[in-house]
mmCIF file of C-alpha atoms (C1' of nucleotides) in Angstrom:
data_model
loop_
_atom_site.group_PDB
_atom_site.id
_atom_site.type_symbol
_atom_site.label_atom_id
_atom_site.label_comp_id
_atom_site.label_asym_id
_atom_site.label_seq_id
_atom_site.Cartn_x
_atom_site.Cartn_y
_atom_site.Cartn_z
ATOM 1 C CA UNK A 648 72.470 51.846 116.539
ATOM 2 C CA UNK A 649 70.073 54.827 117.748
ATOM 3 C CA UNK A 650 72.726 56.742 115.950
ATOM 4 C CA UNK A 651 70.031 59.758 115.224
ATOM 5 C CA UNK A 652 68.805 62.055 117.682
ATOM 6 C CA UNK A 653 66.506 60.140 120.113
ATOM 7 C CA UNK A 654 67.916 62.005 122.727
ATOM 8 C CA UNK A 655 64.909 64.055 123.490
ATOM 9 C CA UNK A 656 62.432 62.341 121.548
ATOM 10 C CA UNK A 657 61.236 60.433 124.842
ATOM 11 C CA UNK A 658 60.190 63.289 126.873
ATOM 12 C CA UNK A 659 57.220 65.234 126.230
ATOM 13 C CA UNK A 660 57.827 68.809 124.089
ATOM 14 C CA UNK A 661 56.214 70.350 127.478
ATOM 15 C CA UNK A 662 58.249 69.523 129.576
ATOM 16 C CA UNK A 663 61.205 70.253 127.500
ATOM 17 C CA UNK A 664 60.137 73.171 127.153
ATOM 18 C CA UNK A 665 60.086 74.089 130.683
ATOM 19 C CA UNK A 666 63.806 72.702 131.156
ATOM 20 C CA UNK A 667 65.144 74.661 128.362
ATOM 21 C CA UNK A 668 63.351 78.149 129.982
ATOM 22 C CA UNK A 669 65.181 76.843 133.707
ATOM 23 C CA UNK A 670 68.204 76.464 132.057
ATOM 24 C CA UNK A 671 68.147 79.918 130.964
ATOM 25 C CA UNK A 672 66.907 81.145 133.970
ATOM 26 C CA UNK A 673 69.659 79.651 135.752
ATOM 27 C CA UNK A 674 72.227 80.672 133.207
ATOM 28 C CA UNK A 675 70.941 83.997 133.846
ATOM 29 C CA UNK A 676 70.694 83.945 137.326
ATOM 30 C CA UNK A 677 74.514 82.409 137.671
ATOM 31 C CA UNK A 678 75.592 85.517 135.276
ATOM 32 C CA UNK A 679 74.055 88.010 137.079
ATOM 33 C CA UNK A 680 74.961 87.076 140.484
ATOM 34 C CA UNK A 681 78.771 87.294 139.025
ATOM 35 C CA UNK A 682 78.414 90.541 137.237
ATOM 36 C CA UNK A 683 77.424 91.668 141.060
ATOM 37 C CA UNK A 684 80.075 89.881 143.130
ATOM 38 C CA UNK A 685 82.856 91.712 140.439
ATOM 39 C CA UNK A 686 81.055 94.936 140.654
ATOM 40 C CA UNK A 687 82.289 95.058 144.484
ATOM 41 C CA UNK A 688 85.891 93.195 143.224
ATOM 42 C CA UNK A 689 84.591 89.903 144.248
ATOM 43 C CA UNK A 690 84.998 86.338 142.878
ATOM 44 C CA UNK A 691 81.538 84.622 142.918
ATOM 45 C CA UNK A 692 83.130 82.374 145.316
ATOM 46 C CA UNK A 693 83.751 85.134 147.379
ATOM 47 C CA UNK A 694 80.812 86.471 147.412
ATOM 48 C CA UNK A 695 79.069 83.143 148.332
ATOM 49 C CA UNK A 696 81.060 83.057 151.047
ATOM 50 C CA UNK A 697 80.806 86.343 151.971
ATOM 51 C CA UNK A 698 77.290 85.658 151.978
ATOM 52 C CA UNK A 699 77.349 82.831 154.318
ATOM 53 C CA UNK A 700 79.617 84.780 156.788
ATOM 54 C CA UNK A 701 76.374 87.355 156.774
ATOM 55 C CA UNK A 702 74.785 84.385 159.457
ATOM 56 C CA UNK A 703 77.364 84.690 161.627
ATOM 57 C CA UNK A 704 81.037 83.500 162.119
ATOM 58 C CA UNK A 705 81.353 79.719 160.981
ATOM 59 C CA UNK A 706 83.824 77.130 161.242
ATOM 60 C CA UNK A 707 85.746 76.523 158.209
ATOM 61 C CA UNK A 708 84.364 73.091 157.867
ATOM 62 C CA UNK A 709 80.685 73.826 157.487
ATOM 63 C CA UNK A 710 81.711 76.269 155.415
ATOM 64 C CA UNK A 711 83.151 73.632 153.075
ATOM 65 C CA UNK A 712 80.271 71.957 153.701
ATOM 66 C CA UNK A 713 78.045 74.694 152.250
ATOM 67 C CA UNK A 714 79.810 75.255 149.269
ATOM 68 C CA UNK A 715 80.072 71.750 148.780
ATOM 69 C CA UNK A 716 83.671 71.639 148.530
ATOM 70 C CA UNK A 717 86.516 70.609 149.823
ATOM 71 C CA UNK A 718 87.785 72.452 153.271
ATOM 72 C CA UNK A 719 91.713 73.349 151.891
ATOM 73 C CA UNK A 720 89.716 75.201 149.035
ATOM 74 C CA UNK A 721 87.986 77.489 151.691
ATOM 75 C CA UNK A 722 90.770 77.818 153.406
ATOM 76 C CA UNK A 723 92.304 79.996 150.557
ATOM 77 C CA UNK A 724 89.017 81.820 149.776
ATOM 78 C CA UNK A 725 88.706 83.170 153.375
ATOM 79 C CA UNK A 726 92.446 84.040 153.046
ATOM 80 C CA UNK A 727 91.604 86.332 150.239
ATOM 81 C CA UNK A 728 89.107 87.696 151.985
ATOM 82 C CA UNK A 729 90.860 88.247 154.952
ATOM 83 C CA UNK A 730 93.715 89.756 153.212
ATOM 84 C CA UNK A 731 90.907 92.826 152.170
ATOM 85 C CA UNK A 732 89.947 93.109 155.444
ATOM 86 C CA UNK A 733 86.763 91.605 154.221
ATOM 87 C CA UNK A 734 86.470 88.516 156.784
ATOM 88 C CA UNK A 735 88.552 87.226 159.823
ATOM 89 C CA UNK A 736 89.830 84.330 161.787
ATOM 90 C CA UNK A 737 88.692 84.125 165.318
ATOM 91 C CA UNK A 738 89.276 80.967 167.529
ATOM 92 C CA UNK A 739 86.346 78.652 169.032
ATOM 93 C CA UNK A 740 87.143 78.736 172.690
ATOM 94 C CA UNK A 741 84.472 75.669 173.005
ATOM 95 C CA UNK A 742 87.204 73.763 170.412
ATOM 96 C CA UNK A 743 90.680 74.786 169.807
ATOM 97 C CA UNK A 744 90.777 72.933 166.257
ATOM 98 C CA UNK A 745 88.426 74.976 164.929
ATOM 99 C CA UNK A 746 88.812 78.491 163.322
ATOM 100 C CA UNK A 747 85.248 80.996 163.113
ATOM 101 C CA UNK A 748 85.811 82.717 159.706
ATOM 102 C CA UNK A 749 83.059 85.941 160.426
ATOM 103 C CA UNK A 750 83.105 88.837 158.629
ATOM 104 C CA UNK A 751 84.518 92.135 159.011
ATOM 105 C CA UNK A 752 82.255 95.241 159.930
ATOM 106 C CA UNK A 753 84.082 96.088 156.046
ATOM 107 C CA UNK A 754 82.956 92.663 154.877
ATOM 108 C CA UNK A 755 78.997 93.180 156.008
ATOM 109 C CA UNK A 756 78.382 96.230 154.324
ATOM 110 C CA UNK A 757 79.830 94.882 150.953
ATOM 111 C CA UNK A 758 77.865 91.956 151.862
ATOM 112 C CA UNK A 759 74.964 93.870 152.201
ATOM 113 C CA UNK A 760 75.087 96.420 149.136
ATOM 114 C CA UNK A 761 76.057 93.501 146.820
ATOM 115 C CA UNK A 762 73.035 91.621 148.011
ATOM 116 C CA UNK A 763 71.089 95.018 147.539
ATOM 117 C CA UNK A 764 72.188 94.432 143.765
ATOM 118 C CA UNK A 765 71.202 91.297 143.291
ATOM 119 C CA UNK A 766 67.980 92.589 141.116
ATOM 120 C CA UNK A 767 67.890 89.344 138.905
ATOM 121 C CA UNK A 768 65.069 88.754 141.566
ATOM 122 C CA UNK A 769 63.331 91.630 141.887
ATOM 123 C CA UNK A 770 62.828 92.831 138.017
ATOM 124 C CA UNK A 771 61.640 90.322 136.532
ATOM 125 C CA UNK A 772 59.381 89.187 139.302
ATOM 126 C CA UNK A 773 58.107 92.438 139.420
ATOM 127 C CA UNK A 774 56.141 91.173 135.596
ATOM 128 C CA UNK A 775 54.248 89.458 137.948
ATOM 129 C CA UNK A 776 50.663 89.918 140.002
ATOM 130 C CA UNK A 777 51.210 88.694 143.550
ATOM 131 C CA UNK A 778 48.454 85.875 143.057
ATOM 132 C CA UNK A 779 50.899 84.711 139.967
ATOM 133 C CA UNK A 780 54.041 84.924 142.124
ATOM 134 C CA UNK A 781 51.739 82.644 144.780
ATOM 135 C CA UNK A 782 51.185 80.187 142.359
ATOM 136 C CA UNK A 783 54.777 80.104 140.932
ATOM 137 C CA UNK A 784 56.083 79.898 144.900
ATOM 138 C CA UNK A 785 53.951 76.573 144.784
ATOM 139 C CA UNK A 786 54.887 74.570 141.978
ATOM 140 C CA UNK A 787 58.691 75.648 142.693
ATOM 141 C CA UNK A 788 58.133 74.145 146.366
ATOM 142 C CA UNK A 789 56.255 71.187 144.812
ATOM 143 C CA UNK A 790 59.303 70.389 142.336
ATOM 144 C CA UNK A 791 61.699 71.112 144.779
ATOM 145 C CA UNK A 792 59.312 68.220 147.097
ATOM 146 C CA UNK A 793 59.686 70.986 149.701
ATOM 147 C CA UNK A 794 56.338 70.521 150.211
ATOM 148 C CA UNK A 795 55.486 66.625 149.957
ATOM 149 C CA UNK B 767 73.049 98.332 166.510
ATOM 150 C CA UNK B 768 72.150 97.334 163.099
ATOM 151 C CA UNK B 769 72.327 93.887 164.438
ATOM 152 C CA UNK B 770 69.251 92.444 163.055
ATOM 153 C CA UNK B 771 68.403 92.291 159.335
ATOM 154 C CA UNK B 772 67.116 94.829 157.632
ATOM 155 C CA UNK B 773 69.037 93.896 154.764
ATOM 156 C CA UNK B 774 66.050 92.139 152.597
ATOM 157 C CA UNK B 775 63.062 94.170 154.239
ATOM 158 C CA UNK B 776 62.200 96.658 151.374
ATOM 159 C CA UNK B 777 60.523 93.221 149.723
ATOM 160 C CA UNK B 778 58.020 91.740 149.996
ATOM 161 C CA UNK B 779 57.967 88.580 151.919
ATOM 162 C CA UNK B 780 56.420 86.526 149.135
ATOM 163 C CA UNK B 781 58.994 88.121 146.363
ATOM 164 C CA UNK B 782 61.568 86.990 148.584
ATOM 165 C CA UNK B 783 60.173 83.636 148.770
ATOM 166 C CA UNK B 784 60.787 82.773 145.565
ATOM 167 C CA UNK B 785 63.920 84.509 144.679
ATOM 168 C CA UNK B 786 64.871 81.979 147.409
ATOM 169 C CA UNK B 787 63.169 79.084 146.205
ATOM 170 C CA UNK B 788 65.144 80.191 142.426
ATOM 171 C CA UNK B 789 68.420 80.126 143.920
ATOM 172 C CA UNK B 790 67.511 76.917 144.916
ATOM 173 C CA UNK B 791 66.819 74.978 141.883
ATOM 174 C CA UNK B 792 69.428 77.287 140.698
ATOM 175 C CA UNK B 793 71.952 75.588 142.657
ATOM 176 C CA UNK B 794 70.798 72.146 142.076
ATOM 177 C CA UNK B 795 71.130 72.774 138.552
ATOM 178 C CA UNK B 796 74.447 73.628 139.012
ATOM 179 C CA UNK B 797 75.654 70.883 141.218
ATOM 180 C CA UNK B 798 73.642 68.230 139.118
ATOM 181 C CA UNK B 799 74.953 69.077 135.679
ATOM 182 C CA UNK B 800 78.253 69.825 136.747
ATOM 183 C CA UNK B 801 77.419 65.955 138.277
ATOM 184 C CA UNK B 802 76.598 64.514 135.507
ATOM 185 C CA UNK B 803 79.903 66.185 133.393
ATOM 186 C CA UNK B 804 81.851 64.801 135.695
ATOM 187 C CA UNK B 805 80.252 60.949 135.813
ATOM 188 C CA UNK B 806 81.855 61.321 131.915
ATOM 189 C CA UNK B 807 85.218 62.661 132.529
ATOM 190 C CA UNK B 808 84.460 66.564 131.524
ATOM 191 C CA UNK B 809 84.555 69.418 133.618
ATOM 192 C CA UNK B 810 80.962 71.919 133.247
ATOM 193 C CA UNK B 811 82.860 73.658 130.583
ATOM 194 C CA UNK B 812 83.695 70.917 128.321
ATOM 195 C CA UNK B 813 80.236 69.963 128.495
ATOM 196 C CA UNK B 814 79.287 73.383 127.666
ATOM 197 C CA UNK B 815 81.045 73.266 124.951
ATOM 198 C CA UNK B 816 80.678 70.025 123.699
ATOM 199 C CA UNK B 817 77.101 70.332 123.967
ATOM 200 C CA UNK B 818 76.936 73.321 121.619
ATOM 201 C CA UNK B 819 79.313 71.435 119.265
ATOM 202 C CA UNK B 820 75.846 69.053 118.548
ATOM 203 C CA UNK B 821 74.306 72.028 116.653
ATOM 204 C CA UNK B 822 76.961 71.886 114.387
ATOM 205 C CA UNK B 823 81.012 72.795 113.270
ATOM 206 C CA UNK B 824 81.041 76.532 115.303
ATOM 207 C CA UNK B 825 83.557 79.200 114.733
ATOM 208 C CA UNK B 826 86.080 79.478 117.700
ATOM 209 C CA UNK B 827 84.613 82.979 118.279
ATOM 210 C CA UNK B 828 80.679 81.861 118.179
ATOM 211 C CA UNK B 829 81.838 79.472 121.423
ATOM 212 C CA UNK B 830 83.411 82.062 123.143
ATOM 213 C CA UNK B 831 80.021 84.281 122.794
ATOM 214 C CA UNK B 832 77.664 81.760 123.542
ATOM 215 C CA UNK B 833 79.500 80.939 126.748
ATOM 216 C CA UNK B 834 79.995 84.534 127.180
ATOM 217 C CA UNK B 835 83.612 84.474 127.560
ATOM 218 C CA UNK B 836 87.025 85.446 126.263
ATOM 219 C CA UNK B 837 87.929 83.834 122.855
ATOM 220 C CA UNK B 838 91.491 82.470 124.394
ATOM 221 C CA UNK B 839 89.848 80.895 126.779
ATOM 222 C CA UNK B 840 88.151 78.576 123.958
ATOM 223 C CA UNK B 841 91.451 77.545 122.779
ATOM 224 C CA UNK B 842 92.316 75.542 125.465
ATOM 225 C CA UNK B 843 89.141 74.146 126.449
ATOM 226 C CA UNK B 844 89.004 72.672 122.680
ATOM 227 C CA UNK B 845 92.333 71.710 122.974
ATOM 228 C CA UNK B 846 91.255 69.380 126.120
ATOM 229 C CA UNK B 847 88.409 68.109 124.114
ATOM 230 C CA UNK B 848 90.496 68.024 121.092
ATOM 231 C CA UNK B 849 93.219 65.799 122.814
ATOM 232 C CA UNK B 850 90.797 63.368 123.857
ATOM 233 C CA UNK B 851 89.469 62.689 120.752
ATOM 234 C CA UNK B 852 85.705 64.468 121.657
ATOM 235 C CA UNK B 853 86.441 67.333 119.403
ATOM 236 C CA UNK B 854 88.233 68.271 116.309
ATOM 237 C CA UNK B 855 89.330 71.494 114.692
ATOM 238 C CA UNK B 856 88.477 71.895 110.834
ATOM 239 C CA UNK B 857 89.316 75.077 108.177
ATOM 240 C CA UNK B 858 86.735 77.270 107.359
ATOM 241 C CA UNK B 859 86.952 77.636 103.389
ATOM 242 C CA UNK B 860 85.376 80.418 102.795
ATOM 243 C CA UNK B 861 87.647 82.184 106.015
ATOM 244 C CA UNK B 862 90.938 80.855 106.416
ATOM 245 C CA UNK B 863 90.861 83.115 109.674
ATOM 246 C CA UNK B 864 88.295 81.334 110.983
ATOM 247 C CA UNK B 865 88.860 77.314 112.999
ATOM 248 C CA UNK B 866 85.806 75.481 112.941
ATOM 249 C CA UNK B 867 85.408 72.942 116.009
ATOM 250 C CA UNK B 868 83.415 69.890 115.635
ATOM 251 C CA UNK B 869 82.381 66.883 117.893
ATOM 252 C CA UNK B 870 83.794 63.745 116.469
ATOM 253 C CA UNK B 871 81.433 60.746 116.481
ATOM 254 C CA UNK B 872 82.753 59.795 120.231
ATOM 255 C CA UNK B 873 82.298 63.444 121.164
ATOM 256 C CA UNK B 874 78.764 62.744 119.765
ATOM 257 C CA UNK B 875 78.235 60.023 121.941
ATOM 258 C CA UNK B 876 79.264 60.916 125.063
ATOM 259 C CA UNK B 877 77.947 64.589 124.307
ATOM 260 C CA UNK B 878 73.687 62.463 123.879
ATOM 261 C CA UNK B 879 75.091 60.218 126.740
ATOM 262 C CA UNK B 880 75.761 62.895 129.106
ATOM 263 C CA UNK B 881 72.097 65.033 127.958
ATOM 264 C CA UNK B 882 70.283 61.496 129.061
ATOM 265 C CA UNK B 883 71.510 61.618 132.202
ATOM 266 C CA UNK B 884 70.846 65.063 133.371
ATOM 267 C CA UNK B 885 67.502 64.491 135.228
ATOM 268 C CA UNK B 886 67.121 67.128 137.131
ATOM 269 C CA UNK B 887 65.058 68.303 134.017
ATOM 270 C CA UNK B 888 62.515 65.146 133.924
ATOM 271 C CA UNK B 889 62.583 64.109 137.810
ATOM 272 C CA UNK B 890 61.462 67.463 139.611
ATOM 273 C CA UNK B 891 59.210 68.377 137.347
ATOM 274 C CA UNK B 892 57.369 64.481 137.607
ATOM 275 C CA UNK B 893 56.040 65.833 140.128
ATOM 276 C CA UNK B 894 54.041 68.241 138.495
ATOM 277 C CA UNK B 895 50.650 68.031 136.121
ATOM 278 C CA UNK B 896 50.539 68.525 132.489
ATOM 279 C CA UNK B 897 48.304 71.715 133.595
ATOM 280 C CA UNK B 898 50.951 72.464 135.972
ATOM 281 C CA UNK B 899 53.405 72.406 133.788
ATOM 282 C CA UNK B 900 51.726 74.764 131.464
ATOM 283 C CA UNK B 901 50.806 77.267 133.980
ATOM 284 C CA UNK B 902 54.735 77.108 135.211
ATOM 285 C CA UNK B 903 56.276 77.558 131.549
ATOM 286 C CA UNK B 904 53.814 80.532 130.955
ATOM 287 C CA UNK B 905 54.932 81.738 134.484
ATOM 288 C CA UNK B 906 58.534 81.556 133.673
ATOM 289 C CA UNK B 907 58.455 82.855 130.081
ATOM 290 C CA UNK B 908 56.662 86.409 131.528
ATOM 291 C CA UNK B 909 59.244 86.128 133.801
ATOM 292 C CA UNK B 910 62.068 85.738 130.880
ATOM 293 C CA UNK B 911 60.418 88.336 129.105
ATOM 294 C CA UNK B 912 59.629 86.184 126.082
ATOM 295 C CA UNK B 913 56.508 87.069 125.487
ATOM 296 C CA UNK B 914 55.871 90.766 125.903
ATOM 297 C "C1'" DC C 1195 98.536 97.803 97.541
ATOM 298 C "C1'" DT C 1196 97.998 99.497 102.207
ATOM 299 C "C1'" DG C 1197 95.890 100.160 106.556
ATOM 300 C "C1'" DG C 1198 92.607 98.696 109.643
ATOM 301 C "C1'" DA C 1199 89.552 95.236 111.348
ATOM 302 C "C1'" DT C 1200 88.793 90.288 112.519
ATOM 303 C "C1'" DA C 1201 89.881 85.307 114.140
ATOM 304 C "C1'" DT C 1202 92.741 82.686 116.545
ATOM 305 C "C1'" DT C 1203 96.604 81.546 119.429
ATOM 306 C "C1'" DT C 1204 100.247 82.144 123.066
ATOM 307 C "C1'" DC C 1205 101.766 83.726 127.392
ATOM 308 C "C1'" DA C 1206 101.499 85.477 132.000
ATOM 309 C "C1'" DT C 1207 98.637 85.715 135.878
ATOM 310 C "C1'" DG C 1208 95.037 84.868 139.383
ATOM 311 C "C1'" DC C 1209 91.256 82.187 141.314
ATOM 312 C "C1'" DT C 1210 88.824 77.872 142.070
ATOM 313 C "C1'" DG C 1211 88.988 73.210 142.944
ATOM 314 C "C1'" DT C 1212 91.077 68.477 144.149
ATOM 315 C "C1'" DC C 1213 94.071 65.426 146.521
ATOM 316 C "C1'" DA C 1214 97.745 63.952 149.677
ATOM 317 C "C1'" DA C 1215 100.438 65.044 153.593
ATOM 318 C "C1'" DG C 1216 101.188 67.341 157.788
ATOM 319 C "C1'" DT C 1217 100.058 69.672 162.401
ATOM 320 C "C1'" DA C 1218 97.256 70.323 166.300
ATOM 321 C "C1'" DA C 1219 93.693 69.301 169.297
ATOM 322 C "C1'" DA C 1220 89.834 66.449 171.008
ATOM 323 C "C1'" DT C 1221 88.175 61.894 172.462
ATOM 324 C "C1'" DG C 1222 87.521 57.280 173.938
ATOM 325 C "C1'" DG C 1223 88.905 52.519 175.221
ATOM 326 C "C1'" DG C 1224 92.129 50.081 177.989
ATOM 327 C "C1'" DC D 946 96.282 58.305 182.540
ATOM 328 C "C1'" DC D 947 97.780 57.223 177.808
ATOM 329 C "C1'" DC D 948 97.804 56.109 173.374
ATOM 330 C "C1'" DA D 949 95.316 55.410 169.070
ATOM 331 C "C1'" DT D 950 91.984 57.390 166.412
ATOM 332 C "C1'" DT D 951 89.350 60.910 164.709
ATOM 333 C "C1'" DT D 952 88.471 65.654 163.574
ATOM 334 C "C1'" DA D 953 89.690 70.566 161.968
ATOM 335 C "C1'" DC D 954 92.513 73.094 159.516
ATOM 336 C "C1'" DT D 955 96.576 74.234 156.590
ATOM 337 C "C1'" DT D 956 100.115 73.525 153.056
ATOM 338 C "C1'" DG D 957 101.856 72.313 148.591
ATOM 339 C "C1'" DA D 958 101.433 70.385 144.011
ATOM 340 C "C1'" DC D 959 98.713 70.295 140.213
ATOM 341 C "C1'" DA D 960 94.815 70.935 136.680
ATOM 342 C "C1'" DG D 961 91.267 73.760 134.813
ATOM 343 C "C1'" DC D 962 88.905 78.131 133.969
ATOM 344 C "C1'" DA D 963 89.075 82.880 132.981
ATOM 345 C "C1'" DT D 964 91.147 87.398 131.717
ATOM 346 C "C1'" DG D 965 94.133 90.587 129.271
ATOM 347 C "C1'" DA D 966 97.956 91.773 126.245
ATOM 348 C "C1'" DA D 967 100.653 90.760 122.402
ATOM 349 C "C1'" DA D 968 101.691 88.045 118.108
ATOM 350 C "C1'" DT D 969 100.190 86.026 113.626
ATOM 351 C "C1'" DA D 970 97.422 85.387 109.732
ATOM 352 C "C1'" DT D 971 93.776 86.723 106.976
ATOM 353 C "C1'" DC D 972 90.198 89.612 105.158
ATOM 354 C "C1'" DC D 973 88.446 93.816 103.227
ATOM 355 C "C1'" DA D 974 87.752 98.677 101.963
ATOM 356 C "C1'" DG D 975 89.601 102.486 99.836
#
DNA sequence: CTGGATATTTCATGCTGTCAAGTAAATGGG
DNA sequence: CCCATTTACTTGACAGCATGAAATATCCAG
């Protein structure tokens, strides 16, 4: 019967308040980081995984495992990659099921000057004093219960 | 070589830290809503979508700028809603150009059902005082360049 | 009325993602 | 040792998202 609104009604205008402004921070955030990845003629995905490549060469799985997906998708992301001479397949001698995806001395630089324009971060953080970037460090670690 | 780093050290340490900690909740967001779309059947998009449907019968082209994205692309994702019986296309009368999609009553629903159950908003952010929560929104909207 | 702008759709294409099936290699219990 | 199982990856089929170009219908200004 609640047919009318309701929906919000239970939690405190606060607090809604502070969802709505992380929504558009991530919004923002997401929009940015693909506006960079296509700048250097690269899918978000591929940048993410470009990214993850920058800590060394990785099986596919824990690859799939960082993206939260499944592994036949990475499988086809690292092939694109690999067809730009981006990233590469190397085996593990320690385990001959596994394949190292790493990247290219070509993939680390783009990794490197896309992360370099990744200035979502940096600009607007710069609005802030460092004692107000300390004190939004700690309530992000305390809602993330990083610090419990 | 180059081996090490390098790549992030023009930063400062404590910037860095919470670009980190933004990506963070950044991805959580992500992964949560998209989540909580799919515990209804809808992909993130649909949601999208169906969620800005609540404020109202929207011009195909208003979607496609709120999402920031081509207008074709629109078309089919209210077509997907539209063929499940979430959404419905009406004229404009005073445009004939111009399609109007609206929720229908069981897009309604499941559009409030699906807002309920995206805690990430409420849960994290438990955590936190009222005071806290104040300081955080003020932090954020400097940050968003609301308030200049 | 005509020409240009606007709103939407269709089509072709590419990427992301899932799932099911298949291959290859490791591993452990008998 | 050997076979069954598990694990890692790939392939193929399919759906959805997203873009761009071209088609259609309508609006609007001159």
């Amino acid at each position: 019967m609640g047919t009318l609104v309701g929906m919000t009604s239970r939690i405190d205008p606060l607090t809604l308040e502070v969802v709505e402004l992380i929504g558009t921070i991530v919004a923002r955030y997401y929009e940015e980081y693909e506006e960079a990845a296509a700048k250097h003629s690269l899918t978000g995905a591929q940048a993410r995984v470009l990214g993850l490549l920058a800590g060394g060469p990785t099986p596919m799985r824990r690859l799939a495992q960082q993206l939260k997906c499944e592994p036949s998708n990475v499988t086809g992301i690292v092939d694109r990659l690999e067809s730009r001479g981006l990233a590469e397949r190397r085996l593990d001698p320690a385990d001959r099921r596994v394949k190292l995806a790493a990247a290219t001395e070509a993939g680390r630089e783009t990794s490197e000057r896309l992360r370099g324009s990744l200035d979502f971060a940096r600009e607007p953080l710069a609005e802030l004093s460092d004692e107000e970037r300390t004190v939004l460090r700690d309530l992000l670690k305390r809602m993330l219960g990083t610090t419990p």
